Each structure stands twice: as structure tokens, then as C-alpha cells.
DNA sequence: ACCTGAACACCGTTCAAGT
DNA sequence: ACCTGAACACCGTTCAAGT
């Protein structure tokens, strides 16, 4: 009869329930999201996964929004900050494409990312990197600072918009409906819409991303900030 | 004892329940949203308002997303499409500012607008007007078509981001937290973030809007679409 | 201080049954 | 064809009570 120096053996059924912690909760949230999507990341589901009650989680996270922000920051760790590329422009395009990719893999998160400010480490690293590349490209201090905002906002919005199209069951039908609406727009009421229907619906996502990126970079470098405000 | 030629008078308590219709449902949804916000626009609440059961609404709208799209299109009727302004550029800025204003008045709708494609009349009129202004400014066909997308996407994202800051009870505290994070970012790990903290947090919403708008217009007119795709 | 069960006040959507 | 009640399968958050 060997004795366990660490005390009596009790509840041998499962490994001792690990203590709750903010990191544990966020890690579980990320795992559930990867497996089943952000929709399934609910307080009740997380609690079940951690073998406790939903109310217990509120000791470590203030609410759902804060949890979403933490999950998002965690995901941002996957963004490629040092992509290959000859010029600063290619590297900047690479970082943004990687950011967009990460969001596209998690449709619901892309939507959440628009209203959520992740103030975590990974978000800061991303901002830092984009600032560096813009400065390398010759942007002024204000151009770089405001430019980051503009670039991230657009990348996020594009991912959110695209991701809804991808996931929602009705994606195909909805796209058809939009196509139909544009193509059938009467030329008397909507002359330009009618004339440019082809262009409005043209372009692969890649081609559009490239053009959008070009527009922003060109604009950022050529547009001085309002002299009255600097 | 007068007789009613239209039949026996029954249920004199309230005016006869009006027949359900898609327009009636959307109008009620808009009214509830104006009064109490999009969060309160639920199937159950709308049904209550219309003196019926939630299930009955599904005869006229497919689901919540479709209802949101209809509400959004209705709201877009308030956008000023003919603002005063000397140049096409001023008028375009006016249209976009008005669009942003409308969304800012309804925070939750701004967020919904990112993933929702309103295919209604008012949305089409907005697109038509922006196309016309861009063409007037000398944009090519593709520049105008893709430019509308870019301008609307960015205006929507800005409104969504800003509106969350405005409404969420914790807005002030969250903004302080972000400010603090940026100001306290260690210079060794985040040299650029640290050096540009002032610029990152600078600028009134108006100043940023003006600069963003300038960046997009400049970029749209100067960036040719990829020759391989046109 | 941390954890819990139970409750509060809700959701969207489906479906069998009625008219 | 349209409308209904009831049910299904959930939510986030709070709070008194325990340890």
C-alpha cells in the first residue's frame, strides 16, 4: 500500500480540474472558434468546456465584447509581419494580405473586428510594423499614423464584407440577386449604373484588393494633412 | 337600430387590425429603431407591435438579415444626394458626409451595414449619384465603378467604428485605455508607435474624415486598374 | 476571493394545427 | 394562403448563497 505523499487520492475519474484563469478562458475560446466558429463561443459553452458555470467566467472577463477583443488579438499573432518582397510596398501589401487572410478564415471575427479595439500585444506589433513600412516609403509622421488607420480599416471592412458572402448559406442566391438588380437597373432612372454594370461587377477579389491597396498607398503619400490641424 | 351595411359591428375595442404586409413590417421596424435602437427590432417585438405572433412575420420576410437590409435601405432615403458645393469634389464630400451622418445616428445599423447588401431603391440612387460625381471628376469607367465600392466601404467602416465608441457605455473608459496603451508602449519594443503616439491619437473626427476623403479621391483618380484585368 | 445554481429577461426560427 | 400558439434550442448577465 503505497501512500501518495501529496495526500489522499480522490476523484480519480478525470484529471484535477485546472484552476480558472483569464488565459485559460481565452485559449478555450480560441479553440472553440477554430473548431466551430465564433457563433459557438458563448459564455455558457465556454463554461461547459471548462467544467464550471457561466457566472464564474465573469471573475476574469468583463463581458462578451472584451472576450471577443482578446480572441481577436490572439488571432493577430498569426499575421505574417515579415513577408518577402523587394520593396517596402510589396512587403506592406504582404502584411495586409496576411491580415486579411487571417480574418477571412474566421468570418464572424472579421465582423467583430470592426467595432472591437484589440489593445493587445499582437495588435500593437501589427501597427508598429505598418508604421515602419509607411515611414520607409517616405510618409510623413501624420501620413503614417493616419495611414495605418485607413489601411487597417479598409482591410477589415473588406474581409467582413467578403466573409459574409462566403459563409451565409444564401451567399450564391444573394449575389445573383445583386447581379440581377444591377444588370436590370433601368437606364432612364439609373443611367450610370446601367452603363457601368459590367465594371461594377468585374474584377476578381485579388484584382480589387490590389487596386484598393494601390489607391490607398498612392493617396496616403500624396495627400498632405490639413495644415490647420498640424 | 341602424344597421351597418358592411356587416355586424364586432370587436369595437380597437380600430380593425390592419392586414400584415411587408411594407407595414418594415415601417414598424424603422419606427422601433428610431425610438429605441436596432437592438430592440426583434421579431417578437415587431409582432407585438403589429398585434400578431412572431411566426406570422415569416410570411413576408425571410429572416432577420433581410429585414435589416430593408431597414437600411429605408434609412438611405435620408441621404442628401444634391448637397451644395462649387465643385464635383465638394459635392461628393457632401454626399459621403451625409451618408456617414445617417449611419452615425443609428449605431447598430452602421455595424449591420457592413455585412448587409441593401439592394433597394435608395441604395441604388446613392450608387448612381456617386458614380456620376466620380465620372464628372474625370474617373475612368473602372475607376468610378470600383471607386464607389471603396468610398462606401470606408465611410461605412468609419461610421461603424465611431458609433461603437459613441454608444457603448464603456466608451470613455475604453478610449482612455487605448490612449494609455499607446502612450505607454515601450520605446524598445515599439519604436515607431512610441515616437508617433501623438500623431496616432491626433485629429478631430472631422479632420480625419477630410483627410481620408482626400486620400481616396486622389488615389482613385491616379491609380489605373490593373491592365491585365481590363 | 472565488465559485455556483438558479433565476431574469430575453432571442430566432420551425411546425402542426387551424381558418 | 395566411395566421397562430406553442415549442425547440438557445442567449448574456446578475445575484444570493456557499466555500
PDB file of C-alpha atoms in Angstrom, chain A:
ATOM      1  CA  UNK A   1       0.000   0.000   0.000  1.00  0.00           C
ATOM      2  CA  UNK A   2       1.997   2.925  -1.233  1.00  0.00           C
ATOM      3  CA  UNK A   3       0.961   6.249   0.123  1.00  0.00           C
ATOM      4  CA  UNK A   4       0.728   9.306  -2.009  1.00  0.00           C
ATOM      5  CA  UNK A   5       2.822  11.991  -0.365  1.00  0.00           C
ATOM      6  CA  UNK A   6       0.620  14.624  -1.911  1.00  0.00           C
ATOM      7  CA  UNK A   7      -2.421  13.472   0.003  1.00  0.00           C
ATOM      8  CA  UNK A   8      -5.310  11.090  -0.397  1.00  0.00           C
ATOM      9  CA  UNK A   9      -6.285  10.104  -3.900  1.00  0.00           C
ATOM     10  CA  UNK A  10      -9.746  11.328  -4.534  1.00  0.00           C
ATOM     11  CA  UNK A  11     -11.862  11.874  -7.639  1.00  0.00           C
ATOM     12  CA  UNK A  12      -9.675   9.735  -9.848  1.00  0.00           C
ATOM     13  CA  UNK A  13     -12.190   9.986 -12.698  1.00  0.00           C
ATOM     14  CA  UNK A  14     -10.670  12.957 -14.505  1.00  0.00           C
ATOM     15  CA  UNK A  15      -7.504  14.955 -14.192  1.00  0.00           C
ATOM     16  CA  UNK A  16      -7.962  17.511 -11.444  1.00  0.00           C
ATOM     17  CA  UNK A  17      -9.970  20.432 -12.762  1.00  0.00           C
ATOM     18  CA  UNK A  18      -7.450  23.116 -13.649  1.00  0.00           C
ATOM     19  CA  UNK A  19      -7.930  26.443 -11.928  1.00  0.00           C
ATOM     20  CA  UNK A  20      -9.772  29.062 -13.961  1.00  0.00           C
ATOM     21  CA  UNK A  21      -7.741  31.912 -15.391  1.00  0.00           C
ATOM     22  CA  UNK A  22      -8.138  34.602 -17.984  1.00  0.00           C
ATOM     23  CA  UNK A  23      -5.612  32.902 -20.252  1.00  0.00           C
ATOM     24  CA  UNK A  24      -7.358  29.575 -19.932  1.00  0.00           C
ATOM     25  CA  UNK A  25     -10.668  31.112 -20.848  1.00  0.00           C
ATOM     26  CA  UNK A  26      -9.254  32.943 -23.871  1.00  0.00           C
ATOM     27  CA  UNK A  27      -7.402  29.815 -25.021  1.00  0.00           C
ATOM     28  CA  UNK A  28     -10.605  27.794 -24.795  1.00  0.00           C
ATOM     29  CA  UNK A  29     -12.471  30.496 -26.688  1.00  0.00           C
ATOM     30  CA  UNK A  30      -9.889  30.385 -29.484  1.00  0.00           C
ATOM     31  CA  UNK A  31     -10.087  26.595 -29.625  1.00  0.00           C
ATOM     32  CA  UNK A  32     -13.875  26.590 -29.852  1.00  0.00           C
ATOM     33  CA  UNK A  33     -13.758  29.293 -32.501  1.00  0.00           C
ATOM     34  CA  UNK A  34     -11.281  27.365 -34.641  1.00  0.00           C
ATOM     35  CA  UNK A  35     -13.360  24.240 -34.363  1.00  0.00           C
ATOM     36  CA  UNK A  36     -16.854  25.629 -34.715  1.00  0.00           C
ATOM     37  CA  UNK A  37     -16.798  29.360 -35.374  1.00  0.00           C
ATOM     38  CA  UNK A  38     -17.254  32.453 -33.251  1.00  0.00           C
ATOM     39  CA  UNK A  39     -21.014  31.918 -33.029  1.00  0.00           C
ATOM     40  CA  UNK A  40     -20.390  28.967 -30.745  1.00  0.00           C
ATOM     41  CA  UNK A  41     -18.171  30.976 -28.443  1.00  0.00           C
ATOM     42  CA  UNK A  42     -20.803  31.724 -25.823  1.00  0.00           C
ATOM     43  CA  UNK A  43     -20.349  32.147 -22.099  1.00  0.00           C
ATOM     44  CA  UNK A  44     -22.375  29.036 -21.466  1.00  0.00           C
ATOM     45  CA  UNK A  45     -20.437  26.912 -23.942  1.00  0.00           C
ATOM     46  CA  UNK A  46     -17.091  28.081 -22.575  1.00  0.00           C
ATOM     47  CA  UNK A  47     -18.225  27.360 -19.048  1.00  0.00           C
ATOM     48  CA  UNK A  48     -19.277  23.863 -20.077  1.00  0.00           C
ATOM     49  CA  UNK A  49     -15.919  23.323 -21.739  1.00  0.00           C
ATOM     50  CA  UNK A  50     -14.158  24.438 -18.559  1.00  0.00           C
ATOM     51  CA  UNK A  51     -16.437  22.381 -16.370  1.00  0.00           C
ATOM     52  CA  UNK A  52     -17.940  25.288 -14.484  1.00  0.00           C
ATOM     53  CA  UNK A  53     -20.872  27.693 -14.589  1.00  0.00           C
ATOM     54  CA  UNK A  54     -21.191  30.666 -16.899  1.00  0.00           C
ATOM     55  CA  UNK A  55     -21.300  33.062 -13.971  1.00  0.00           C
ATOM     56  CA  UNK A  56     -17.781  32.040 -12.921  1.00  0.00           C
ATOM     57  CA  UNK A  57     -16.258  33.472 -16.081  1.00  0.00           C
ATOM     58  CA  UNK A  58     -17.239  36.973 -15.070  1.00  0.00           C
ATOM     59  CA  UNK A  59     -14.482  36.961 -12.488  1.00  0.00           C
ATOM     60  CA  UNK A  60     -11.953  37.059 -15.354  1.00  0.00           C
ATOM     61  CA  UNK A  61     -13.668  38.795 -18.265  1.00  0.00           C
ATOM     62  CA  UNK A  62     -15.954  41.786 -18.027  1.00  0.00           C
ATOM     63  CA  UNK A  63     -18.291  40.772 -20.841  1.00  0.00           C
ATOM     64  CA  UNK A  64     -18.606  39.263 -24.294  1.00  0.00           C
ATOM     65  CA  UNK A  65     -17.095  42.251 -26.099  1.00  0.00           C
ATOM     66  CA  UNK A  66     -13.926  42.082 -24.045  1.00  0.00           C
ATOM     67  CA  UNK A  67     -13.659  38.374 -24.705  1.00  0.00           C
ATOM     68  CA  UNK A  68     -14.018  38.960 -28.440  1.00  0.00           C
ATOM     69  CA  UNK A  69     -11.239  41.537 -28.311  1.00  0.00           C
ATOM     70  CA  UNK A  70      -8.967  39.077 -26.549  1.00  0.00           C
ATOM     71  CA  UNK A  71      -9.694  36.337 -29.083  1.00  0.00           C
ATOM     72  CA  UNK A  72      -9.034  38.728 -31.942  1.00  0.00           C
ATOM     73  CA  UNK A  73      -5.694  39.801 -30.526  1.00  0.00           C
ATOM     74  CA  UNK A  74      -4.728  36.183 -30.105  1.00  0.00           C
ATOM     75  CA  UNK A  75      -5.517  35.507 -33.759  1.00  0.00           C
ATOM     76  CA  UNK A  76      -3.483  38.501 -34.885  1.00  0.00           C
ATOM     77  CA  UNK A  77      -0.439  36.581 -33.725  1.00  0.00           C
ATOM     78  CA  UNK A  78      -0.755  34.619 -36.960  1.00  0.00           C
ATOM     79  CA  UNK A  79      -0.281  37.608 -39.223  1.00  0.00           C
ATOM     80  CA  UNK A  80       2.950  37.454 -41.219  1.00  0.00           C
ATOM     81  CA  UNK A  81       4.839  40.620 -40.280  1.00  0.00           C
ATOM     82  CA  UNK A  82       7.955  39.898 -42.321  1.00  0.00           C
ATOM     83  CA  UNK A  83       6.767  38.737 -45.724  1.00  0.00           C
ATOM     84  CA  UNK A  84       9.288  38.552 -48.509  1.00  0.00           C
ATOM     85  CA  UNK A  85       9.300  41.361 -51.052  1.00  0.00           C
ATOM     86  CA  UNK A  86      11.761  43.554 -52.872  1.00  0.00           C
ATOM     87  CA  UNK A  87      10.310  46.898 -51.925  1.00  0.00           C
ATOM     88  CA  UNK A  88       8.588  48.342 -48.854  1.00  0.00           C
ATOM     89  CA  UNK A  89       5.449  48.474 -50.972  1.00  0.00           C
ATOM     90  CA  UNK A  90       5.498  44.739 -51.671  1.00  0.00           C
ATOM     91  CA  UNK A  91       6.141  43.985 -48.030  1.00  0.00           C
ATOM     92  CA  UNK A  92       3.314  46.267 -46.908  1.00  0.00           C
ATOM     93  CA  UNK A  93       0.981  44.579 -49.379  1.00  0.00           C
ATOM     94  CA  UNK A  94       2.097  41.243 -47.944  1.00  0.00           C
ATOM     95  CA  UNK A  95       1.358  42.213 -44.361  1.00  0.00           C
ATOM     96  CA  UNK A  96      -2.092  43.478 -45.267  1.00  0.00           C
ATOM     97  CA  UNK A  97      -2.864  40.430 -47.395  1.00  0.00           C
ATOM     98  CA  UNK A  98      -1.877  38.217 -44.481  1.00  0.00           C
ATOM     99  CA  UNK A  99      -4.057  40.234 -42.098  1.00  0.00           C
ATOM    100  CA  UNK A 100      -6.979  39.900 -44.489  1.00  0.00           C
ATOM    101  CA  UNK A 101      -6.382  36.152 -44.813  1.00  0.00           C
ATOM    102  CA  UNK A 102      -6.463  35.630 -41.074  1.00  0.00           C
ATOM    103  CA  UNK A 103      -9.776  37.450 -40.832  1.00  0.00           C
ATOM    104  CA  UNK A 104     -11.241  35.629 -43.810  1.00  0.00           C
ATOM    105  CA  UNK A 105     -10.616  32.323 -42.104  1.00  0.00           C
ATOM    106  CA  UNK A 106     -12.951  33.402 -39.326  1.00  0.00           C
ATOM    107  CA  UNK A 107     -15.942  35.169 -40.865  1.00  0.00           C
ATOM    108  CA  UNK A 108     -17.682  36.187 -37.679  1.00  0.00           C
ATOM    109  CA  UNK A 109     -14.458  37.508 -36.216  1.00  0.00           C
ATOM    110  CA  UNK A 110     -13.951  39.740 -39.226  1.00  0.00           C
ATOM    111  CA  UNK A 111     -17.286  41.335 -38.493  1.00  0.00           C
ATOM    112  CA  UNK A 112     -16.496  41.714 -34.815  1.00  0.00           C
ATOM    113  CA  UNK A 113     -13.114  43.266 -35.667  1.00  0.00           C
ATOM    114  CA  UNK A 114     -14.781  46.384 -36.998  1.00  0.00           C
ATOM    115  CA  UNK A 115     -16.236  47.527 -33.725  1.00  0.00           C
ATOM    116  CA  UNK A 116     -13.672  45.962 -31.420  1.00  0.00           C
ATOM    117  CA  UNK A 117     -10.413  47.663 -30.414  1.00  0.00           C
ATOM    118  CA  UNK A 118      -7.953  44.931 -29.617  1.00  0.00           C
ATOM    119  CA  UNK A 119      -5.429  46.610 -27.345  1.00  0.00           C
ATOM    120  CA  UNK A 120      -3.259  43.523 -27.041  1.00  0.00           C
ATOM    121  CA  UNK A 121       0.328  42.816 -27.870  1.00  0.00           C
ATOM    122  CA  UNK A 122      -0.253  41.341 -31.290  1.00  0.00           C
ATOM    123  CA  UNK A 123      -2.319  44.285 -32.442  1.00  0.00           C
ATOM    124  CA  UNK A 124       0.403  46.662 -31.323  1.00  0.00           C
ATOM    125  CA  UNK A 125       3.028  44.677 -33.212  1.00  0.00           C
ATOM    126  CA  UNK A 126       0.912  44.883 -36.347  1.00  0.00           C
ATOM    127  CA  UNK A 127       0.500  48.648 -36.044  1.00  0.00           C
ATOM    128  CA  UNK A 128       4.202  49.060 -35.335  1.00  0.00           C
ATOM    129  CA  UNK A 129       5.137  47.121 -38.451  1.00  0.00           C
ATOM    130  CA  UNK A 130       2.808  49.043 -40.753  1.00  0.00           C
ATOM    131  CA  UNK A 131       4.045  52.354 -39.365  1.00  0.00           C
ATOM    132  CA  UNK A 132       7.628  51.310 -40.068  1.00  0.00           C
ATOM    133  CA  UNK A 133       6.852  50.355 -43.657  1.00  0.00           C
ATOM    134  CA  UNK A 134       4.971  53.586 -44.372  1.00  0.00           C
ATOM    135  CA  UNK A 135       7.811  55.671 -42.947  1.00  0.00           C
ATOM    136  CA  UNK A 136      10.257  53.654 -45.029  1.00  0.00           C
ATOM    137  CA  UNK A 137       8.161  54.590 -48.049  1.00  0.00           C
ATOM    138  CA  UNK A 138       8.548  58.251 -47.300  1.00  0.00           C
ATOM    139  CA  UNK A 139       5.303  59.032 -45.493  1.00  0.00           C
ATOM    140  CA  UNK A 140       5.267  61.958 -43.097  1.00  0.00           C
ATOM    141  CA  UNK A 141       4.566  61.361 -39.435  1.00  0.00           C
ATOM    142  CA  UNK A 142       0.895  62.228 -39.748  1.00  0.00           C
ATOM    143  CA  UNK A 143       0.538  60.386 -43.036  1.00  0.00           C
ATOM    144  CA  UNK A 144       1.956  57.244 -41.455  1.00  0.00           C
ATOM    145  CA  UNK A 145      -0.161  57.500 -38.316  1.00  0.00           C
ATOM    146  CA  UNK A 146      -3.438  58.166 -40.053  1.00  0.00           C
ATOM    147  CA  UNK A 147      -2.489  55.853 -42.884  1.00  0.00           C
ATOM    148  CA  UNK A 148      -2.332  52.824 -40.587  1.00  0.00           C
ATOM    149  CA  UNK A 149      -5.849  53.540 -39.508  1.00  0.00           C
ATOM    150  CA  UNK A 150      -7.058  53.824 -43.064  1.00  0.00           C
ATOM    151  CA  UNK A 151      -5.303  50.666 -44.255  1.00  0.00           C
ATOM    152  CA  UNK A 152      -6.475  48.516 -41.356  1.00  0.00           C
ATOM    153  CA  UNK A 153     -10.000  49.835 -41.567  1.00  0.00           C
ATOM    154  CA  UNK A 154     -10.252  49.002 -45.227  1.00  0.00           C
ATOM    155  CA  UNK A 155      -8.692  45.574 -44.892  1.00  0.00           C
ATOM    156  CA  UNK A 156     -11.062  44.779 -42.038  1.00  0.00           C
ATOM    157  CA  UNK A 157     -14.148  46.035 -43.841  1.00  0.00           C
ATOM    158  CA  UNK A 158     -13.273  44.100 -46.991  1.00  0.00           C
ATOM    159  CA  UNK A 159     -12.772  40.925 -45.030  1.00  0.00           C
ATOM    160  CA  UNK A 160     -16.036  41.419 -43.160  1.00  0.00           C
ATOM    161  CA  UNK A 161     -17.979  42.052 -46.300  1.00  0.00           C
ATOM    162  CA  UNK A 162     -16.414  39.207 -48.205  1.00  0.00           C
ATOM    163  CA  UNK A 163     -16.734  36.783 -45.318  1.00  0.00           C
ATOM    164  CA  UNK A 164     -20.479  37.285 -45.087  1.00  0.00           C
ATOM    165  CA  UNK A 165     -20.773  36.411 -48.730  1.00  0.00           C
ATOM    166  CA  UNK A 166     -18.680  33.304 -48.165  1.00  0.00           C
ATOM    167  CA  UNK A 167     -20.410  31.841 -45.160  1.00  0.00           C
ATOM    168  CA  UNK A 168     -24.062  32.793 -45.251  1.00  0.00           C
ATOM    169  CA  UNK A 169     -25.923  29.889 -46.737  1.00  0.00           C
ATOM    170  CA  UNK A 170     -27.734  32.197 -49.102  1.00  0.00           C
ATOM    171  CA  UNK A 171     -24.485  33.629 -50.468  1.00  0.00           C
ATOM    172  CA  UNK A 172     -24.962  32.401 -54.003  1.00  0.00           C
ATOM    173  CA  UNK A 173     -28.580  33.458 -54.186  1.00  0.00           C
ATOM    174  CA  UNK A 174     -27.850  36.876 -52.713  1.00  0.00           C
ATOM    175  CA  UNK A 175     -25.030  37.539 -55.131  1.00  0.00           C
ATOM    176  CA  UNK A 176     -27.272  36.536 -58.002  1.00  0.00           C
ATOM    177  CA  UNK A 177     -29.911  38.913 -56.715  1.00  0.00           C
ATOM    178  CA  UNK A 178     -27.436  41.797 -56.589  1.00  0.00           C
ATOM    179  CA  UNK A 179     -26.113  40.989 -60.033  1.00  0.00           C
ATOM    180  CA  UNK A 180     -29.639  40.867 -61.325  1.00  0.00           C
ATOM    181  CA  UNK A 181     -30.573  44.168 -59.677  1.00  0.00           C
ATOM    182  CA  UNK A 182     -27.581  45.936 -61.193  1.00  0.00           C
ATOM    183  CA  UNK A 183     -27.983  44.440 -64.644  1.00  0.00           C
ATOM    184  CA  UNK A 184     -31.680  45.184 -64.748  1.00  0.00           C
ATOM    185  CA  UNK A 185     -31.465  48.723 -63.381  1.00  0.00           C
ATOM    186  CA  UNK A 186     -33.475  50.828 -65.839  1.00  0.00           C
ATOM    187  CA  UNK A 187     -31.302  53.156 -67.878  1.00  0.00           C
ATOM    188  CA  UNK A 188     -33.717  56.078 -67.551  1.00  0.00           C
ATOM    189  CA  UNK A 189     -33.568  56.178 -63.752  1.00  0.00           C
ATOM    190  CA  UNK A 190     -30.014  54.973 -63.323  1.00  0.00           C
ATOM    191  CA  UNK A 191     -28.038  55.928 -66.414  1.00  0.00           C
ATOM    192  CA  UNK A 192     -24.572  55.459 -64.923  1.00  0.00           C
ATOM    193  CA  UNK A 193     -25.404  52.326 -63.008  1.00  0.00           C
ATOM    194  CA  UNK A 194     -26.815  50.910 -66.186  1.00  0.00           C
ATOM    195  CA  UNK A 195     -23.861  51.950 -68.312  1.00  0.00           C
ATOM    196  CA  UNK A 196     -21.250  50.692 -65.836  1.00  0.00           C
ATOM    197  CA  UNK A 197     -22.963  47.446 -64.813  1.00  0.00           C
ATOM    198  CA  UNK A 198     -20.119  45.449 -66.320  1.00  0.00           C
ATOM    199  CA  UNK A 199     -17.427  47.344 -64.424  1.00  0.00           C
ATOM    200  CA  UNK A 200     -19.361  47.293 -61.154  1.00  0.00           C
ATOM    201  CA  UNK A 201     -19.461  43.517 -61.202  1.00  0.00           C
ATOM    202  CA  UNK A 202     -15.995  43.000 -62.646  1.00  0.00           C
ATOM    203  CA  UNK A 203     -12.714  42.060 -61.071  1.00  0.00           C
ATOM    204  CA  UNK A 204     -11.567  39.105 -59.007  1.00  0.00           C
ATOM    205  CA  UNK A 205     -11.243  39.694 -55.266  1.00  0.00           C
ATOM    206  CA  UNK A 206      -7.488  39.668 -55.828  1.00  0.00           C
ATOM    207  CA  UNK A 207      -7.620  42.292 -58.569  1.00  0.00           C
ATOM    208  CA  UNK A 208      -9.818  44.505 -56.434  1.00  0.00           C
ATOM    209  CA  UNK A 209      -7.579  44.110 -53.400  1.00  0.00           C
ATOM    210  CA  UNK A 210      -4.564  45.105 -55.460  1.00  0.00           C
ATOM    211  CA  UNK A 211      -6.294  48.166 -56.816  1.00  0.00           C
ATOM    212  CA  UNK A 212      -7.671  49.190 -53.412  1.00  0.00           C
ATOM    213  CA  UNK A 213      -4.212  48.855 -51.939  1.00  0.00           C
ATOM    214  CA  UNK A 214      -2.704  50.930 -54.717  1.00  0.00           C
ATOM    215  CA  UNK A 215      -5.299  53.654 -54.254  1.00  0.00           C
ATOM    216  CA  UNK A 216      -4.586  53.916 -50.550  1.00  0.00           C
ATOM    217  CA  UNK A 217      -0.811  53.902 -50.788  1.00  0.00           C
ATOM    218  CA  UNK A 218      -0.796  56.455 -53.582  1.00  0.00           C
ATOM    219  CA  UNK A 219      -3.299  58.632 -51.780  1.00  0.00           C
ATOM    220  CA  UNK A 220      -1.589  58.411 -48.406  1.00  0.00           C
ATOM    221  CA  UNK A 221       1.731  59.565 -49.780  1.00  0.00           C
ATOM    222  CA  UNK A 222       0.286  62.372 -51.877  1.00  0.00           C
ATOM    223  CA  UNK A 223      -2.291  63.846 -49.542  1.00  0.00           C
ATOM    224  CA  UNK A 224      -0.921  66.315 -47.004  1.00  0.00           C
ATOM    225  CA  UNK A 225      -2.747  66.516 -43.699  1.00  0.00           C
ATOM    226  CA  UNK A 226      -4.802  69.631 -43.290  1.00  0.00           C
ATOM    227  CA  UNK A 227      -2.275  72.374 -42.456  1.00  0.00           C
ATOM    228  CA  UNK A 228      -4.704  73.901 -39.966  1.00  0.00           C
ATOM    229  CA  UNK A 229      -4.648  70.774 -37.825  1.00  0.00           C
ATOM    230  CA  UNK A 230      -0.915  70.034 -37.744  1.00  0.00           C
TER     231      UNK A 230
END
